[in-house]
Coordinates of C-alpha atoms in Angstrom, one line a residue:
M1 CA -0.2 -0.1 -0.2
Q2 CA 1.7 3.7 -0.7
T3 CA 1.7 6.4 1.7
I4 CA 0.9 10.2 2.4
E5 CA 2.8 12.2 4.2
L6 CA 0.0 13.6 7.3
G7 CA 0.1 17.5 7.5
R8 CA 3.5 18.7 6.7
T9 CA 4.8 16.2 9.6
G10 CA 7.0 14.5 8.0
T11 CA 5.1 11.7 9.2
Q12 CA 4.2 8.7 6.6
V13 CA 0.8 7.4 7.1
S14 CA -1.7 4.5 4.5
R15 CA -2.9 5.5 2.0
L16 CA -6.3 4.4 2.5
A17 CA -7.6 3.7 6.6
L18 CA -9.3 1.7 8.3
G19 CA -12.1 2.7 10.4
A20 CA -13.1 0.8 13.0
M21 CA -16.5 2.1 14.5
Q22 CA -18.9 -1.1 13.9
M23 CA -15.8 -3.7 15.0
G24 CA -17.3 -5.7 18.6
N25 CA -21.1 -4.5 17.4
A26 CA -21.9 -4.2 14.1
T27 CA -19.0 -6.9 13.0
S28 CA -18.5 -9.8 15.6
E29 CA -14.9 -9.9 17.6
A30 CA -13.8 -12.6 14.8
D31 CA -14.9 -10.9 11.8
S32 CA -12.6 -7.9 13.2
I33 CA -9.6 -10.1 13.5
R34 CA -9.8 -11.0 10.3
I35 CA -10.5 -7.3 8.9
L36 CA -7.7 -5.8 10.8
D37 CA -5.5 -8.9 9.8
R38 CA -6.2 -8.5 6.1
Y39 CA -5.7 -4.4 6.1
R40 CA -1.9 -5.1 7.7
E41 CA -1.3 -8.1 5.4
I42 CA -2.0 -6.0 2.2
G43 CA 0.8 -3.0 3.8
G44 CA -2.4 -0.9 5.7
S45 CA -1.4 0.4 9.4
F46 CA -3.2 3.7 9.7
L47 CA -6.3 2.7 12.3
D48 CA -9.2 5.2 13.2
T49 CA -11.8 4.8 16.3
A50 CA -12.9 6.8 19.2
D51 CA -14.7 6.8 22.3
C52 CA -18.3 7.1 21.5
Y53 CA -18.5 3.4 19.2
E54 CA -20.9 2.6 19.9
W55 CA -22.5 3.6 22.9
W56 CA -26.3 3.5 20.3
A57 CA -25.6 0.0 19.7
T58 CA -26.6 -1.4 22.7
R59 CA -29.0 0.2 25.7
D60 CA -26.8 1.6 28.6
S61 CA -23.6 1.8 26.7
R62 CA -21.2 3.6 27.5
G63 CA -19.3 3.5 24.4
G64 CA -15.2 1.5 24.4
E65 CA -16.4 -1.8 23.0
S66 CA -14.1 -0.7 19.6
E67 CA -11.0 0.8 21.5
E68 CA -10.6 -2.3 23.9
L69 CA -11.1 -4.8 20.8
L70 CA -8.3 -3.0 19.2
G71 CA -6.4 -3.2 22.3
R72 CA -6.9 -6.8 22.4
W73 CA -5.8 -7.3 19.2
M74 CA -2.8 -4.6 19.6
R75 CA -2.0 -7.1 22.5
A76 CA -2.1 -10.6 20.9
G77 CA 0.2 -10.1 18.6
N78 CA 2.1 -7.4 20.2
R79 CA 1.0 -4.6 16.9
R80 CA 1.2 -0.9 18.8
E81 CA 4.1 -0.6 17.1
Q82 CA 2.9 -1.5 13.6
V83 CA 0.2 1.3 13.1
F84 CA -0.7 4.8 13.4
L85 CA -3.6 4.7 16.0
A86 CA -6.4 7.9 16.0
T87 CA -9.0 7.6 18.3
K88 CA -11.6 10.8 18.9
G89 CA -13.4 12.4 22.2
S90 CA -15.8 15.1 22.9
A91 CA -19.5 13.1 21.1
L92 CA -20.0 10.8 24.1
P93 CA -23.5 11.6 25.5
H94 CA -23.6 12.2 28.7
Y95 CA -25.6 9.3 30.2
S96 CA -29.2 9.2 30.4
P97 CA -31.9 6.3 30.4
D98 CA -33.6 8.4 27.3
L99 CA -30.7 7.8 25.4
W100 CA -32.5 4.8 23.8
A101 CA -36.5 4.2 23.2
A102 CA -38.4 1.2 24.5
D103 CA -37.5 -0.5 21.3
G104 CA -33.3 -0.2 21.9
T105 CA -33.5 2.4 19.1
P106 CA -30.6 6.0 19.6
D107 CA -32.6 9.2 20.3
W108 CA -29.8 11.1 18.8
E109 CA -31.5 14.0 18.6
L110 CA -31.1 14.7 22.6
A111 CA -27.3 13.0 22.4
R112 CA -26.0 16.2 20.2
R113 CA -27.4 18.3 22.8
T114 CA -25.6 16.3 25.3
F115 CA -22.3 15.4 23.8
A116 CA -19.6 15.8 26.3
G117 CA -17.6 18.4 24.6
A118 CA -14.2 19.6 24.7
G119 CA -13.4 20.8 28.0
A120 CA -10.7 20.9 29.4
K121 CA -11.0 18.1 32.2
T122 CA -13.0 16.3 30.1
L123 CA -11.1 15.9 27.4
R124 CA -8.1 14.8 30.2
D125 CA -10.5 12.3 31.6
A126 CA -11.3 10.6 28.3
L127 CA -8.5 10.8 26.6
D128 CA -6.6 8.3 29.5
G129 CA -9.8 6.9 29.5
S130 CA -9.2 5.5 25.3
L131 CA -5.6 4.9 26.6
R132 CA -6.5 2.5 28.7
R133 CA -9.3 0.6 26.8
L134 CA -6.3 1.0 24.0
G135 CA -3.7 -0.9 25.8
T136 CA -1.1 2.1 25.6
D137 CA 0.9 5.4 26.4
H138 CA 0.0 7.4 23.8
V139 CA -2.0 7.9 19.9
D140 CA -0.4 8.7 17.0
L141 CA -3.2 11.0 16.0
Y142 CA -6.5 12.2 18.6
Y143 CA -9.3 14.1 17.0
I144 CA -12.2 16.8 19.1
H145 CA -14.8 14.7 17.5
V146 CA -17.4 17.1 17.0
D147 CA -16.7 20.9 17.2
D148 CA -18.2 22.3 20.8
L149 CA -19.0 25.3 19.9
G150 CA -20.2 26.5 24.1
T151 CA -15.9 25.9 24.8
P152 CA -13.8 28.5 24.5
L153 CA -10.7 27.7 21.9
E154 CA -8.7 28.7 24.0
E155 CA -9.0 26.4 26.9
T156 CA -9.4 22.9 24.3
L157 CA -6.1 23.9 22.8
E158 CA -4.3 24.5 25.8
A159 CA -5.6 21.2 27.1
L160 CA -4.6 20.0 24.4
A161 CA -1.5 21.4 24.0
G162 CA -0.5 20.2 27.4
L163 CA -1.5 16.8 26.4
V164 CA 1.1 16.3 23.3
S165 CA 3.7 17.7 25.6
A166 CA 2.9 15.1 28.3
G167 CA 3.7 12.7 25.4
K168 CA -0.3 11.0 25.4
I169 CA -0.4 12.1 22.0
R170 CA 1.7 13.4 18.4
Y171 CA -0.7 14.8 16.3
L172 CA -4.1 16.4 16.5
G173 CA -7.0 16.8 14.1
W174 CA -10.4 18.4 14.4
S175 CA -13.9 16.4 12.9
N176 CA -17.2 17.7 12.3
V177 CA -15.9 21.6 11.9
R178 CA -16.5 24.9 10.0
T179 CA -13.9 26.2 7.4
W180 CA -13.9 29.6 10.1
R181 CA -13.8 27.5 13.3
L182 CA -10.6 25.8 11.4
E183 CA -9.1 29.9 10.5
R184 CA -9.6 30.7 14.1
I185 CA -8.0 28.0 15.2
R186 CA -5.1 28.5 13.5
G187 CA -4.7 32.0 14.3
L188 CA -5.0 31.0 18.0
C189 CA -2.4 28.4 17.4
E190 CA -0.1 30.6 16.3
R191 CA -0.2 33.1 18.8
N192 CA -0.1 31.2 21.5
G193 CA 2.7 28.1 19.8
W194 CA -0.1 25.7 20.3
P195 CA 0.3 22.6 17.8
L196 CA -1.8 22.8 15.1
P197 CA -4.4 20.5 14.1
V198 CA -3.3 18.5 11.3
A199 CA -5.7 16.3 10.4
V200 CA -9.5 17.4 9.6
Q201 CA -11.1 14.3 9.3
Q202 CA -15.0 14.9 7.6
Q203 CA -17.6 13.7 5.5
H204 CA -16.2 14.0 1.5
S205 CA -17.3 11.8 -0.9
Y206 CA -17.3 12.4 -4.9
L207 CA -20.6 13.4 -4.7
R208 CA -21.1 17.1 -4.3
P209 CA -23.5 18.0 -1.7
K210 CA -26.6 19.8 -3.4
A211 CA -27.3 24.1 -2.5
G212 CA -28.9 24.2 0.5
A213 CA -27.5 21.7 2.9
E214 CA -25.9 22.4 5.5
S215 CA -24.3 20.7 7.6
A216 CA -21.0 21.1 9.5
S217 CA -20.3 17.6 9.1
I218 CA -19.7 17.6 4.9
V219 CA -17.2 19.5 2.9
G220 CA -18.3 22.0 0.9
A221 CA -16.1 24.5 -2.1
E222 CA -15.3 27.0 0.7
Q223 CA -13.4 24.2 2.3
L224 CA -12.1 23.0 0.3
D225 CA -10.6 25.9 -1.2
Y226 CA -9.8 26.2 2.2
L227 CA -7.7 22.9 2.3
R228 CA -6.2 23.7 -0.5
E229 CA -4.3 26.9 0.7
H230 CA -3.0 25.2 3.7
A231 CA -1.1 21.9 2.9
D232 CA -0.9 21.2 6.7
Q233 CA -3.9 19.7 7.6
T234 CA -4.0 16.5 5.8
L235 CA -8.6 15.8 4.4
V236 CA -9.4 12.7 5.6
A237 CA -12.1 11.3 4.5
Y238 CA -14.9 9.5 6.4
S239 CA -18.5 7.8 4.8
P240 CA -16.2 8.0 0.8
I241 CA -18.7 6.0 -0.6
L242 CA -21.8 7.7 0.5
K243 CA -22.8 3.9 2.3
G244 CA -21.9 2.2 -1.2
V245 CA -25.1 4.5 -2.8
Y246 CA -22.7 4.2 -6.2
A247 CA -23.6 0.8 -6.3
S248 CA -26.7 0.9 -7.8
A249 CA -29.5 3.2 -8.9
A250 CA -32.0 0.9 -6.3
K251 CA -29.7 1.5 -3.5
R252 CA -29.8 5.2 -4.1
T253 CA -33.3 5.6 -4.2
G254 CA -34.4 6.8 -0.5
H255 CA -31.3 5.8 0.7
W256 CA -31.1 8.4 4.0
M257 CA -27.4 9.2 2.6
M258 CA -28.5 10.8 -0.4
A259 CA -30.6 13.6 1.3
N260 CA -27.5 16.3 0.7
Y261 CA -27.0 15.0 -2.7
A262 CA -29.6 14.2 -4.5
G263 CA -30.3 15.9 -7.7
P264 CA -29.1 17.3 -11.2
D265 CA -25.7 17.3 -9.9
A266 CA -25.6 13.9 -8.4
D267 CA -27.2 12.1 -11.1
A268 CA -24.6 14.3 -13.4
R269 CA -21.7 12.7 -11.5
V270 CA -23.1 9.4 -11.0
A271 CA -23.4 8.7 -14.8
A272 CA -19.4 10.0 -15.2
V273 CA -18.8 7.6 -13.1
E274 CA -21.2 4.6 -13.9
E275 CA -18.6 5.6 -17.6
V276 CA -15.1 5.7 -15.8
A277 CA -15.8 2.3 -14.1
A278 CA -16.7 0.4 -17.1
E279 CA -13.8 1.5 -19.2
V280 CA -11.5 1.2 -16.5
G281 CA -13.1 -2.3 -15.1
V282 CA -13.7 -1.3 -11.9
T283 CA -17.4 -0.9 -9.6
P284 CA -18.5 2.5 -8.9
N285 CA -17.6 2.7 -5.4
Q286 CA -14.0 1.5 -6.1
L287 CA -13.8 3.9 -8.5
V288 CA -14.6 6.8 -6.2
L289 CA -12.2 5.1 -4.1
A290 CA -9.1 5.4 -6.0
W291 CA -10.4 9.1 -7.1
L292 CA -10.4 10.6 -4.1
M293 CA -6.7 8.8 -3.3
Q294 CA -6.0 10.8 -6.3
Q295 CA -6.5 13.9 -5.7
T296 CA -3.6 16.3 -5.1
A297 CA -6.1 19.4 -4.7
P298 CA -6.1 19.4 -1.9
R299 CA -5.0 16.1 -0.7
V300 CA -7.3 13.4 0.6
L301 CA -7.1 10.3 2.5
P302 CA -10.0 8.2 2.5
L303 CA -11.0 6.6 5.3
I304 CA -13.2 3.1 5.5
G305 CA -15.7 1.8 7.5
P306 CA -16.6 -1.7 6.6
R307 CA -19.2 -4.4 8.5
T308 CA -18.0 -7.0 6.7
I309 CA -15.1 -9.2 5.2
Q310 CA -16.5 -8.4 2.4
Q311 CA -17.4 -5.2 2.1
F312 CA -13.2 -4.6 2.8
E313 CA -12.5 -6.8 0.2
D314 CA -14.3 -4.8 -2.2
A315 CA -12.9 -2.3 -1.6
V316 CA -8.6 -3.6 -1.7
P317 CA -9.2 -3.1 -5.8
A318 CA -9.5 0.8 -5.4
L319 CA -5.7 0.7 -5.1
D320 CA -4.4 -0.6 -7.7
V321 CA -6.6 1.9 -10.4
K322 CA -4.6 4.5 -11.6
L323 CA -6.6 6.9 -13.3
T324 CA -5.6 9.2 -17.1
G325 CA -5.7 12.8 -16.4
E326 CA -8.4 12.6 -19.7
Q327 CA -10.5 10.3 -17.1
L328 CA -9.9 12.2 -14.2
D329 CA -10.2 15.2 -16.2
R330 CA -13.7 14.2 -17.1
L331 CA -15.0 13.0 -13.4
D332 CA -13.7 16.6 -12.6
S333 CA -15.7 18.4 -14.6
A334 CA -19.2 16.4 -14.4
G335 CA -22.1 18.0 -12.7
A336 CA -25.6 19.7 -13.5

C-alpha cells in the first residue's frame, strides 16, 4: 500500500485508512480481527476509532467497545508499534436512560444536545479512558470528534497542547467542523505556540452537497479552497462511498445518505462514475475511492469503515486503479 504524508509532519501514513467504528458490535470480534489482519497483510497501518463507538448499539452502553477490541488485537500480536493509531473524544453523550427508546433505538437528537464536549478536564479524562482501553501510553492522532461551540477554543487548545507535551498524543485533528473555526484554531495556535491540528476529518465523497445543504460535517467548496491553501492539514474523508450508494440506482433511491446530495448534479456525476468505472473495469464504489486517493489539491485520505469482510475486500482493488489525466478531467468536470 502506498503512503501519504500527514499534513507537513514528515510522518507517512497509509493511503487508505481503516475505520473501526463497528468493530465489536455490528462486526463480530472474529470478523473484526480478520479485517484487521487482512488490512495489515496488504500494508495498511492507519487505524481510526473513537471513545464513543458504539454507545448507540446497546442500551446503557458507554461506548469504548471498538477501542477495547483494538487493544486486545494489538496486545495479541504485539502490534502497537506497527500501526498509526487515531482516536477521538468529545462526542460521547452524557448518560441518560432516555438515550434509548423502549425498542432500543437511540435518540440522536438528545445525544447531540448532551455531547461531552471539549472542556479541558473532559478531554483529559476521555483520553485517559481511551489509553486504558487501547492498552497504550499514547495515541498517534487525537481528534476533537464534534466541534464544541460552547467551550472557549483557548481552553480546548491549551488542554490539547498539554497532552501533546505530556507525550500522550503525537498529533492533533479536528472533525465535523466549519471552515471559519479551522481558521480561528489556526490563528490561536500561531499566537500561543500551540500545536496545530494536522488532520481534518470530514464527510467527503465524489458527489457534491446540493445547494442549501447545511452540515458542518460535509466538505463544501469553501472548505476545499481552504484546504488547498493549507497543505499542513490533510483531509481525512469519512463515508467516502456514502454507504455504497454508487453501487446501484435502487440503493440511491430513498437512501438517507442521499438527502444532502440528490439532484441533477448528483445524477450527472453518478453517470460519469459509471462510465469511467466501466472503462477501467472496476465497480463505481472502487472508482470513487481511487478518484479520492488521486486528488492532489487538496490531498485526500479516504477512511473506509467496512462492516463485513466482503465489504473490506470489495474496497481493496481501488488501491491498484490508476486513472488517466483525461479520465480525471472528465470526472472533475462532470455535473449539472
